Amino acid sequence: MYQVLYDIALRLGLGIILAAGMLVLIAILQTIFYNSTKQIHLVIIGILIALIIYALGDIALDVLGI
């Protein structure tokens, strides 16, 4: 049980670090490519959704023990 909680906490912590990095990346890209911010946001949102789906699936596999 503690290992599952540890894995979930580790993934959440890494997710927060990744999210902070993505915010910095968005700020840099918006500064460089000011006219195409909508496309930048769509790409970043797509990447984040894919990472969330991957993390939830990984956590589900750990909880189910498959």
mmCIF file of C-alpha atoms in Angstrom, residues 28-51:
data_model
loop_
_atom_site.group_PDB
_atom_site.id
_atom_site.type_symbol
_atom_site.label_atom_id
_atom_site.label_comp_id
_atom_site.label_asym_id
_atom_site.label_seq_id
_atom_site.Cartn_x
_atom_site.Cartn_y
_atom_site.Cartn_z
ATOM 1 C CA ILE A 28 9.472 31.660 -24.013
ATOM 2 C CA LEU A 29 7.577 30.543 -27.125
ATOM 3 C CA GLN A 30 4.978 33.287 -26.744
ATOM 4 C CA THR A 31 7.751 35.843 -26.545
ATOM 5 C CA ILE A 32 9.493 34.499 -29.640
ATOM 6 C CA PHE A 33 6.403 33.744 -31.755
ATOM 7 C CA TYR A 34 3.983 36.435 -30.631
ATOM 8 C CA ASN A 35 1.657 36.167 -33.663
ATOM 9 C CA SER A 36 0.977 32.424 -33.374
ATOM 10 C CA THR A 37 0.101 31.972 -29.719
ATOM 11 C CA LYS A 38 -3.117 30.056 -30.456
ATOM 12 C CA GLN A 39 -1.233 27.270 -32.249
ATOM 13 C CA ILE A 40 1.339 27.124 -29.451
ATOM 14 C CA HIS A 41 -1.408 26.737 -26.850
ATOM 15 C CA LEU A 42 -3.140 23.975 -28.820
ATOM 16 C CA VAL A 43 0.097 21.990 -29.127
ATOM 17 C CA ILE A 44 0.932 22.380 -25.444
ATOM 18 C CA ILE A 45 -2.621 21.426 -24.387
ATOM 19 C CA GLY A 46 -2.431 18.333 -26.600
ATOM 20 C CA ILE A 47 0.875 17.304 -25.023
ATOM 21 C CA LEU A 48 -0.501 17.826 -21.511
ATOM 22 C CA ILE A 49 -3.642 15.794 -22.236
ATOM 23 C CA ALA A 50 -1.522 12.958 -23.608
ATOM 24 C CA LEU A 51 0.698 13.030 -20.503
#
